[in-house]
C-alpha cells in the first residue's frame, strides 16, 4: 500500500513537472496562436522538440527573413500578432530587417529567438549574438528570459504589448538551458506593466473642438492613414464621411481604409500621389489626420506642406502628434474610438461646394496617365488588367519600387485589409514572403504578389514554401531588367549615369518556377497579358507571371527631393 502511494506520488510529480519549452507551448496555446513561422537551430532544439507535437501550424521558411516577412503579411491581413521563431546568432540577426520593417509600419509581431546557455552568455560562444542590444531601437519591447518562472508572464505581456496601443514587434530571447530546464507548473500569472497604459479613448473637449472646426471650414480634407486599418475603423470612417461630406486622401499604407470607388475619395497623396490629392493637402484650410504620421514621403518639404491649414491630428501614439507638422487640435486616441466619438457629436457640414468643384476639376484635368499607344507592354496597363480581372477583390502584396507605386496608383482598393506593402522601411524582398502569410491568413482570397525582378531575386527561395503548401498565390513580376526606382532617380538627378542599376543578365524566371513545380508564363504583349490573366487568375494553384514591361517607363507624378507637395513633375496637362 505504501509502495503504491509512493508510485502514485512519483507519477503525479512527473505530470506536474514541465520544461521551459513546455511553458512556451502552453503560452502560445493560451494566446490562441494558429500559425508560427520558424526555422530550427541548435539553441531552439528544446523548443522544436515540443513543436513536434504542437497543435498550431508551423511554416518552415527557407530563410529567417522570409519567415518574419510572412509573419508580417499574416499580421496585416488577420489583425493577429504574427509569431516567429529563430535560433541564436545568425538566425536571430536574420530577422532584424523584418523587426525594423514591422516597427516602422506598426505591425504586431512576437518573435522568439534562441540564445546560448546562460552560463556562457557574454563569452562569445558559438552562435551568440547580443540580440537585445541589436533590436532595442527597432522593437516596441524586448526581454531575455533568465528565470524559468518568468516565461508565462513575459509571453503574456509580449502579446499584449504587440497588439495594443500602436502595434509593433516584441522580441523574447530564450537561452537554451532555460528552454530545457525542468520545473513545476507555475500558477496562472498576471501581467506587470504599470508604465504601459496606452490612451484609447479621446478627450471629449478635443473632439468638440474638431467638430466645431469642421463647421467653420471651407476647404476641409481628411488624411486617412494605416491607423484606420489597425483599429478596424474603416466602417466608422465611411459613416463619418457620409455625415460630414469631407473628401478623403489616403497615405500609401492607408489604402483600402476608405472605398476607392466612393465619390468623396480623392486618391493617394505623397511623392507619387495623384495631383488632386497633393493639391488638396497643399491648399486645404482644415486638415484632419487620422492615423498617419506625416512622414517625409507624404509631406515633401515641410515648409510648403498645408501652409494655410488648421491641423487636427488623431493618433494613438502621442509621440507622433506635432513631431513633424504643428498641430492645433491634438487627439490622442485609437482611430476607431475617436471616429465613434466624432459620430456622436453634432457638427455643421462645411460650406465647401466651391472646394468640391475645384477638386472635381483637378481630377478630370490631371489624372494618372501613360502612353497607351505605345507598342511596348506598359506596366500601368498590366496593373489595370490585374485590377479588372480580380474586380479589386484580391489581396495585393508588393516589394518596393516602381511596381509598388504603380500598384498603389492603378489597383483600386475597395475594401480594408487587402493591401500589404513595406512603407516606412522600404524593404526589397518583402513581397513574395509576405504573400505567404497573407494567403495563410485568408486562404479563400486571391493573393497577388506583385514584385520587381530585382526584389524577387532577394527571396526566390520562398517559392519552395508556396509549392510545398500549394498556396494559390499569383506572382506577377514587373520585369524591367533594372532596379527601376534607382534607375529613375539616376535619370532625373544624376544625369542618366546608371551606376549599377541595370540588370541585363537575368535568370529565366519561368524555368526557375518550373524547378519548383510551379507553372510559369513569359508575357511580352498586352494581348498575351489579357489571355493569360483570364486563364490563370482564378485557379487554385500557384502561378508565376513574368511581365516583360517597358524598361524605360517612369512613375509619375513625382515630387523631387526638397520640393513642396504642390511641385509635381510629370503631371498630365
XYZ file of C-alpha atoms in Angstrom:
573
model
C 0.000 0.000 0.000
C 2.805 2.384 0.922
C 4.675 1.430 -2.252
C 1.559 2.128 -4.382
C 1.176 5.532 -2.734
C 4.826 6.317 -3.427
C 4.469 5.300 -7.066
C 1.313 7.395 -7.406
C 3.128 10.388 -5.926
C 6.045 9.809 -8.319
C 3.708 9.739 -11.330
C 1.942 12.864 -10.047
C 5.272 14.665 -9.695
C 6.235 13.730 -13.245
C 2.894 15.002 -14.523
C 3.321 18.328 -12.740
C 6.889 18.958 -13.889
C 7.373 20.886 -17.093
C 10.216 22.387 -19.126
C 10.685 25.942 -20.276
C 9.761 24.850 -23.797
C 6.536 23.364 -22.435
C 5.746 26.694 -20.796
C 6.264 28.402 -24.151
C 3.898 25.975 -25.894
C 1.287 26.493 -23.181
C 1.594 30.258 -23.503
C 1.169 30.133 -27.299
C -1.928 27.984 -26.837
C -3.387 30.462 -24.350
C -2.820 33.242 -26.887
C -4.727 31.205 -29.496
C -1.758 31.178 -31.861
C -2.770 29.471 -35.108
C 0.458 29.604 -37.086
C 4.163 30.015 -36.335
C 6.822 30.871 -38.896
C 10.085 29.401 -37.701
C 13.477 27.967 -38.566
C 15.161 25.465 -36.209
C 18.740 25.550 -34.969
C 20.851 24.409 -32.059
C 19.670 26.930 -29.470
C 15.979 26.289 -30.139
C 16.092 22.493 -30.385
C 14.361 22.065 -26.979
C 11.564 24.272 -28.313
C 11.355 22.425 -31.623
C 11.138 19.102 -29.825
C 7.887 20.370 -28.326
C 6.726 21.878 -31.624
C 6.773 18.311 -32.977
C 3.515 17.735 -31.046
C 2.133 21.284 -31.288
C -1.456 21.970 -32.296
C -0.658 25.088 -34.333
C 0.520 25.153 -37.949
C 4.272 25.541 -38.282
C 5.593 27.029 -41.533
C 9.248 26.480 -42.389
C 10.541 29.411 -44.468
C 13.702 28.895 -46.469
C 15.302 31.945 -44.835
C 14.522 33.555 -41.484
C 13.928 36.930 -43.114
C 11.320 35.260 -45.311
C 9.732 33.904 -42.147
C 9.316 37.261 -40.454
C 8.039 38.924 -43.637
C 5.494 36.100 -43.914
C 4.530 36.807 -40.299
C 4.073 40.481 -41.223
C 1.762 39.536 -44.073
C -0.202 37.293 -41.739
C -0.461 40.047 -39.123
C -1.517 42.653 -41.661
C -4.383 40.562 -43.046
C -5.513 38.697 -39.926
C -5.070 41.518 -37.420
C -3.458 38.999 -35.066
C 0.185 39.040 -33.993
C 2.495 37.201 -36.363
C 4.706 34.731 -34.483
C 8.303 33.970 -35.465
C 10.937 31.621 -34.041
C 14.639 31.786 -34.940
C 17.729 30.269 -33.449
C 20.564 32.213 -31.835
C 23.272 34.179 -33.648
C 22.663 34.291 -37.420
C 19.096 33.058 -37.046
C 18.300 35.960 -34.762
C 20.149 38.555 -36.826
C 18.378 37.364 -39.982
C 15.057 38.628 -38.609
C 16.370 42.098 -37.767
C 15.219 43.644 -41.058
C 11.711 42.296 -40.504
C 11.621 43.691 -36.972
C 12.633 47.127 -38.240
C 10.043 46.872 -41.005
C 7.281 45.927 -38.556
C 8.320 48.727 -36.195
C 8.098 51.352 -38.931
C 4.740 50.090 -40.212
C 3.168 49.333 -36.806
C 2.654 45.594 -37.316
C 2.147 43.279 -34.311
C 4.910 40.660 -34.275
C 6.047 38.398 -31.426
C 9.498 36.980 -32.182
C 11.213 34.292 -30.141
C 14.956 33.865 -30.526
C 17.098 31.133 -29.108
C 20.148 32.113 -27.125
C 23.241 30.292 -25.925
C 23.132 28.839 -22.407
C 23.114 31.352 -19.563
C 26.465 30.019 -18.316
C 28.259 31.215 -21.484
C 26.343 34.393 -22.349
C 28.885 37.150 -22.882
C 31.760 34.779 -23.695
C 31.412 34.965 -27.496
C 30.099 31.424 -27.513
C 29.276 29.660 -30.762
C 26.316 31.400 -32.452
C 25.998 34.025 -29.744
C 24.719 37.497 -30.615
C 23.563 40.311 -28.356
C 20.112 40.333 -29.886
C 18.701 42.576 -27.154
C 21.306 45.232 -27.878
C 20.789 44.846 -31.612
C 16.992 45.084 -31.523
C 16.328 47.600 -28.748
C 15.888 50.521 -31.205
C 13.649 48.528 -33.565
C 11.267 46.763 -31.175
C 8.458 48.005 -29.028
C 9.740 45.794 -26.200
C 12.356 43.069 -25.801
C 13.295 40.765 -22.959
C 15.701 37.943 -22.211
C 14.375 35.132 -20.036
C 16.742 34.458 -17.113
C 14.262 32.899 -14.666
C 12.184 29.943 -15.785
C 9.118 31.070 -13.890
C 9.084 34.362 -15.883
C 8.142 32.658 -19.151
C 4.313 32.687 -18.807
C 4.173 36.294 -17.606
C 6.653 37.676 -20.130
C 4.947 35.980 -23.064
C 1.546 37.201 -21.911
C 2.951 40.712 -21.725
C 4.626 40.345 -25.123
C 1.386 39.577 -26.940
C -0.458 42.307 -25.086
C 2.166 44.929 -25.914
C 2.457 43.835 -29.553
C -1.235 44.213 -30.317
C -2.352 47.113 -28.105
C -1.740 50.831 -28.405
C 0.311 51.446 -31.508
C 1.039 47.869 -32.646
C 4.631 46.785 -33.059
C 7.189 43.995 -32.773
C 8.216 42.389 -29.487
C 11.201 40.051 -29.099
C 11.721 37.412 -26.392
C 15.189 35.847 -26.150
C 15.263 32.380 -24.550
C 18.585 30.752 -23.530
C 18.821 27.079 -24.459
C 19.222 25.869 -20.886
C 16.135 27.804 -19.789
C 14.099 26.103 -22.520
C 15.221 22.636 -21.426
C 15.209 23.083 -17.630
C 12.528 21.181 -15.723
C 10.314 22.970 -13.235
C 6.942 22.600 -11.600
C 3.952 24.002 -13.449
C 3.544 27.593 -12.229
C 0.266 29.130 -11.209
C -1.606 31.499 -13.529
C 0.277 34.811 -13.667
C -0.761 38.428 -14.026
C 0.994 40.981 -16.186
C 3.210 43.585 -14.583
C 3.054 46.630 -16.856
C 2.359 49.637 -14.643
C 4.129 52.008 -17.041
C 2.328 50.821 -20.164
C -1.118 52.395 -20.329
C -1.940 53.392 -23.917
C -4.661 56.003 -24.288
C -7.529 54.561 -26.298
C -10.428 56.949 -25.726
C -10.236 60.569 -26.886
C -10.587 63.693 -24.792
C -14.122 64.931 -25.356
C -13.090 68.593 -25.350
C -10.704 67.973 -28.246
C -13.413 66.074 -30.122
C -15.708 69.054 -29.631
C -13.028 71.443 -30.930
C -12.598 69.316 -34.040
C -16.340 69.190 -34.675
C -16.572 72.971 -34.329
C -13.672 73.438 -36.743
C -15.495 71.461 -39.423
C -18.415 73.843 -39.447
C -16.062 76.781 -39.999
C -14.019 75.159 -42.778
C -14.357 75.900 -46.464
C -11.605 73.605 -47.762
C -11.531 70.582 -45.443
C -9.815 67.276 -46.175
C -9.323 64.032 -44.240
C -5.937 62.337 -44.438
C -6.564 58.653 -43.665
C -3.565 56.573 -42.618
C -2.917 52.976 -41.624
C -4.198 53.710 -38.126
C -7.702 53.379 -39.584
C -6.887 49.816 -40.624
C -5.071 48.817 -37.433
C -8.042 49.969 -35.350
C -10.582 48.247 -37.632
C -12.202 51.630 -38.089
C -12.874 51.631 -41.854
C -16.658 51.432 -41.430
C -16.621 54.260 -38.882
C -14.597 56.412 -41.284
C -17.140 55.728 -44.036
C -20.006 56.726 -41.725
C -18.182 59.869 -40.637
C -17.547 60.939 -44.229
C -21.218 60.346 -45.056
C -22.093 62.610 -42.134
C -19.638 65.438 -42.831
C -19.236 65.195 -46.637
C -15.476 65.776 -46.247
C -13.277 64.367 -49.050
C -10.659 61.739 -48.198
C -6.994 61.458 -49.142
C -5.041 58.288 -48.357
C -1.463 57.620 -47.397
C 0.346 54.737 -49.087
C -0.205 52.428 -46.113
C -3.766 53.613 -45.566
C -5.083 52.411 -48.927
C -8.274 50.421 -48.515
C -9.334 52.223 -45.363
C -11.853 54.139 -47.483
C -13.510 52.730 -50.638
C -11.706 53.817 -53.792
C -14.994 53.899 -55.723
C -16.638 56.348 -53.305
C -17.308 59.805 -54.836
C -15.553 61.509 -51.899
C -12.335 59.522 -52.331
C -9.683 61.749 -53.908
C -6.718 59.378 -54.130
C -3.320 58.711 -52.640
C -1.065 61.618 -51.725
C 2.705 61.849 -51.468
C 5.815 61.616 -53.639
C 3.970 59.592 -56.277
C 0.444 60.506 -55.289
C -2.149 61.927 -57.628
C -2.289 65.625 -58.474
C -5.673 66.216 -56.833
C -4.715 64.600 -53.520
C -1.461 66.530 -53.265
C -3.080 69.832 -54.179
C -5.882 69.164 -51.693
C -3.315 68.822 -48.907
C -1.489 71.887 -50.172
C -4.497 74.199 -50.324
C -6.860 72.931 -47.601
C -7.845 75.112 -44.667
C -8.655 72.195 -42.335
C -6.551 69.030 -42.397
C -7.849 66.122 -40.291
C -5.145 63.491 -39.999
C -6.492 60.164 -38.743
C -3.827 57.560 -38.053
C -0.982 58.813 -40.239
C 2.427 60.000 -39.108
C 3.251 62.827 -41.571
C 6.334 61.059 -42.955
C 8.599 62.805 -45.444
C 7.408 60.784 -48.460
C 3.927 62.173 -47.816
C 4.692 65.779 -46.904
C 7.586 66.730 -49.148
C 9.292 69.898 -47.945
C 7.592 70.717 -44.651
C 7.937 74.443 -45.246
C 5.379 74.122 -48.044
C 3.089 71.495 -46.508
C -0.511 72.593 -45.824
C 0.626 76.187 -45.147
C -2.895 77.592 -44.656
C -4.439 74.669 -42.788
C -5.596 74.243 -39.247
C -4.257 70.774 -38.470
C -6.078 68.222 -36.349
C -4.187 65.001 -35.690
C -5.778 61.833 -34.292
C -3.179 59.229 -33.334
C -2.821 56.545 -30.699
C 0.876 57.379 -30.369
C 1.280 60.785 -28.688
C 4.891 60.973 -29.892
C 3.663 61.390 -33.474
C 1.435 64.377 -32.794
C 3.311 67.584 -33.513
C 6.526 65.687 -34.312
C 6.701 66.854 -37.939
C 3.714 69.145 -38.506
C 2.459 71.716 -35.957
C -0.931 70.577 -34.654
C -3.714 72.848 -33.415
C -6.143 70.106 -32.343
C -4.313 67.066 -30.923
C -6.387 63.961 -30.217
C -4.564 61.052 -28.586
C -6.787 58.024 -29.133
C -7.443 54.874 -31.063
C -8.699 55.896 -34.512
C -11.911 53.889 -34.284
C -12.687 55.210 -30.805
C -12.106 58.776 -31.981
C -14.377 58.306 -35.002
C -17.109 56.852 -32.805
C -16.843 59.900 -30.567
C -16.968 62.230 -33.573
C -20.055 60.458 -34.888
C -21.832 61.219 -31.611
C -21.020 64.926 -31.808
C -23.248 67.377 -33.617
C -21.488 69.404 -36.276
C -22.430 71.559 -39.218
C -21.473 70.486 -42.697
C -18.697 72.695 -44.071
C -19.636 75.284 -46.682
C -17.328 73.716 -49.242
C -19.236 73.487 -52.521
C -16.610 75.564 -54.362
C -13.861 73.376 -52.904
C -15.579 70.215 -54.088
C -15.957 71.640 -57.565
C -12.268 72.546 -57.638
C -11.302 69.011 -56.604
C -13.547 67.597 -59.329
C -11.964 69.824 -61.974
C -8.459 68.830 -60.877
C -9.357 65.136 -61.048
C -10.668 65.458 -64.594
C -7.800 67.620 -65.822
C -4.878 65.789 -64.168
C -5.449 62.020 -63.930
C -2.744 59.364 -63.821
C -1.546 58.830 -67.367
C 0.762 56.815 -69.610
C 1.335 56.321 -73.339
C -1.485 53.963 -74.266
C -0.467 53.968 -77.935
C 2.983 52.532 -77.272
C 3.677 49.088 -78.786
C 5.622 48.162 -75.631
C 3.963 46.405 -72.692
C 3.237 49.191 -70.238
C 3.378 48.334 -66.531
C 0.428 50.623 -65.822
C -1.698 48.637 -68.281
C -0.669 45.370 -66.637
C -1.771 46.781 -63.283
C -5.103 47.846 -64.764
C -5.596 44.316 -66.119
C -4.813 42.802 -62.714
C -7.427 45.073 -61.176
C -10.022 44.384 -63.862
C -9.584 40.612 -63.725
C -9.866 40.484 -59.929
C -12.503 43.245 -59.705
C -10.444 44.846 -56.956
C -11.135 41.949 -54.583
C -7.620 40.488 -54.383
C -5.127 40.812 -51.561
C -2.103 42.600 -53.025
C 1.405 42.341 -51.607
C 4.382 44.172 -53.082
C 8.090 44.691 -52.894
C 9.395 48.264 -53.009
C 9.969 50.446 -56.041
C 8.220 51.390 -59.255
C 5.866 48.414 -59.302
C 4.797 49.296 -55.743
C 3.834 52.806 -56.800
C 2.001 51.581 -59.909
C 0.062 49.152 -57.710
C -0.881 51.995 -55.362
C -1.911 54.172 -58.288
C -3.761 51.743 -60.544
C -5.061 48.939 -58.321
C -8.121 50.495 -56.707
C -8.726 49.082 -53.246
C -12.395 48.917 -52.349
C -12.024 47.064 -49.038
C -9.924 47.260 -45.907
C -7.101 44.806 -45.234
C -6.350 43.949 -48.857
C -3.021 45.795 -49.136
C 0.315 44.541 -47.786
C 3.390 46.606 -48.564
C 6.575 47.827 -46.908
C 6.134 51.560 -46.368
C 8.420 53.088 -43.782
C 11.479 50.882 -44.224
C 11.015 50.165 -47.923
C 12.220 46.559 -47.830
C 13.118 44.830 -51.070
C 12.323 41.116 -50.954
C 9.193 41.752 -48.857
C 6.517 40.999 -51.456
C 6.883 37.258 -52.027
C 7.192 36.036 -48.413
C 4.531 38.448 -47.151
C 2.134 36.943 -49.694
C 2.621 33.570 -47.973
C 1.465 34.940 -44.637
C -1.393 36.812 -46.300
C -2.628 33.674 -48.062
C -2.453 31.630 -44.856
C -4.413 34.353 -43.047
C -7.102 34.353 -45.750
C -6.990 31.012 -47.601
C -10.032 31.712 -49.778
C -8.892 35.024 -51.268
C -6.917 35.589 -54.426
C -3.464 36.829 -53.412
C -1.313 38.764 -55.880
C 2.396 39.030 -55.078
C 3.383 42.000 -57.225
C 7.173 42.211 -57.306
C 10.049 43.660 -59.280
C 12.627 41.439 -60.930
C 15.323 42.677 -58.529
C 13.362 42.371 -55.284
C 12.030 38.966 -56.333
C 15.582 37.641 -56.521
C 16.087 38.535 -52.850
C 13.510 35.960 -51.740
C 13.082 33.416 -54.541
C 13.813 30.568 -52.136
C 10.356 31.049 -50.631
C 8.880 29.563 -53.809
C 9.579 26.262 -52.070
C 7.087 27.144 -49.311
C 4.451 28.169 -51.842
C 4.866 24.898 -53.733
C 5.058 22.748 -50.601
C 1.844 24.194 -49.176
C 0.202 24.559 -52.617
C -0.674 28.168 -51.869
C -2.578 29.584 -54.881
C -0.547 32.805 -54.959
C -0.200 34.559 -58.300
C 3.298 36.046 -58.591
C 3.398 38.981 -61.005
C 6.964 40.047 -61.817
C 7.244 43.509 -63.353
C 10.456 42.737 -65.178
C 12.248 45.841 -66.460
C 15.729 44.348 -66.008
C 16.754 47.034 -63.558
C 16.425 48.480 -60.099
C 13.584 50.527 -61.524
C 13.244 53.323 -59.000
C 17.009 53.657 -58.617
C 17.314 53.908 -62.397
C 14.550 56.552 -62.467
C 16.327 58.681 -59.850
C 19.629 58.351 -61.697
C 17.903 59.511 -64.875
C 16.452 62.609 -63.241
C 19.038 63.601 -60.654
C 22.334 62.025 -61.748
C 22.466 62.894 -65.464
C 21.421 59.370 -66.536
C 24.614 57.881 -65.108
C 23.125 54.440 -64.500
C 25.605 53.184 -61.951
C 24.829 49.510 -61.260
C 21.056 49.933 -61.548
C 20.545 47.945 -64.733
C 20.459 44.137 -64.609
C 20.593 42.836 -68.186
C 21.612 39.327 -67.100
C 18.610 37.653 -65.531
C 17.625 34.065 -64.852
C 14.762 32.568 -66.811
C 12.067 33.110 -64.186
C 9.686 30.662 -65.840
C 12.281 27.877 -65.732
C 13.002 28.834 -62.127
C 9.317 28.443 -61.307
C 9.216 25.108 -63.089
C 12.172 23.956 -60.968
C 9.823 24.417 -58.002
C 7.000 22.665 -59.891
C 5.114 25.951 -60.322
C 3.562 26.985 -63.633
C 5.155 29.991 -65.283
C 4.412 32.293 -68.224
C 6.547 34.868 -70.016
C 4.360 37.736 -71.223
C 5.561 40.389 -73.662
C 2.380 41.949 -75.112
C -0.912 43.325 -73.855
C -2.779 40.638 -75.799
C -0.788 37.893 -74.078
C -1.412 39.547 -70.726
C -5.173 39.638 -71.276
C -5.284 35.990 -72.369
C -3.083 34.572 -69.628
C -4.663 36.558 -66.790
C -8.136 35.439 -67.825
C -6.850 31.852 -67.795
C -4.899 31.654 -64.524
C -6.034 34.272 -62.010
C -8.931 32.250 -60.695
C -7.181 28.895 -60.465
C -6.363 27.361 -57.086
C -2.683 26.752 -57.733
C 0.420 28.954 -57.663
C 1.409 30.652 -60.911
C 4.370 32.870 -61.836
C 3.866 35.592 -64.447
C 6.966 37.230 -65.936
C 5.739 40.510 -67.469
C 8.462 41.970 -69.697
C 7.434 45.600 -69.292
C 8.862 48.745 -70.875
C 12.284 49.117 -69.240
C 12.326 52.915 -69.624
C 8.951 53.665 -68.066
C 8.929 56.044 -65.082
C 6.471 56.661 -62.251
C 4.593 59.953 -62.481
C 3.668 62.290 -60.904
C 6.804 62.727 -58.871
C 7.927 65.197 -56.231
C 11.652 65.792 -56.322
C 13.649 65.830 -53.066
C 13.416 69.201 -51.331
C 10.314 70.269 -53.234
C 6.891 71.015 -51.842
C 3.939 68.684 -52.235
C 2.455 71.029 -54.843
C 5.600 70.969 -57.006
C 4.977 67.822 -59.026
C 6.620 66.839 -62.287
C 5.097 64.546 -64.888
C 1.559 65.832 -64.349
C -0.811 65.456 -67.285
C -1.720 68.926 -68.507
